[in-house]
Amino acid sequence: MLRICPLADLPAGEAIRVDDVSPPIAVFHTDDGEVYAIDDTCTHQDASLADGWLEGCEIECPLHASRFDLRTGAVDAPPAKRGVRTHAVTVTDGDIFVTLSQDAPNLPPGVSV
Ligand code: FES
């Protein structure tokens, strides 16, 4: 399990990129107070989803506006075709922890772990 940061350090509506794991992950704190973690790299091309636009439970890629559901990783809007890998999140004693998925990541062409 990976300790990310205190929940208080990640305001609602914000995201943090964690690049001391490979591939990097992105952790989001939604306006509804939920916390989600997904692979940071868009499945379409090499863009950081932590730099995208968070709306509800969806993140919009900053490069070509694909949208992914943070709860499932599913693609909600193209051009991405493959969902993004999700990771389990817990908040314990005010700290965010992520358990990395054992599934293979859906990295875009040209990007490797
Ligand atoms: S890089 Fe994300 S939609 Fe193209």
Tab-separated table of C-alpha atoms and ligand atoms in Angstrom, residues 42-47 49 61-66 68 78-80, ligand 1:
chain	number	residue	atom	x	y	z
A	42	CYS	CA	-4.110	8.582	-20.898
A	43	THR	CA	-4.688	5.384	-22.881
A	44	HIS	CA	-4.858	7.344	-26.156
A	45	GLN	CA	-1.518	9.156	-26.151
A	46	ASP	CA	1.066	10.319	-23.647
A	47	ALA	CA	-0.847	12.896	-21.601
A	49	LEU	CA	-4.704	12.866	-16.657
A	61	CYS	CA	-7.890	14.354	-20.837
A	62	PRO	CA	-6.135	17.692	-21.438
A	63	LEU	CA	-4.897	16.642	-24.891
A	64	HIS	CA	-7.891	15.402	-26.929
A	65	ALA	CA	-10.729	15.500	-24.405
A	66	SER	CA	-11.337	11.791	-23.895
A	68	PHE	CA	-12.808	8.456	-18.211
A	78	PRO	CA	-13.482	9.133	-27.358
A	79	PRO	CA	-10.946	9.262	-28.971
A	80	ALA	CA	-9.541	6.888	-26.307
B	1	FES	S1	-4.010	11.848	-25.201
B	1	FES	FE1	-5.789	11.686	-23.999
B	1	FES	S2	-7.381	11.808	-25.457
B	1	FES	FE2	-5.588	11.898	-26.659
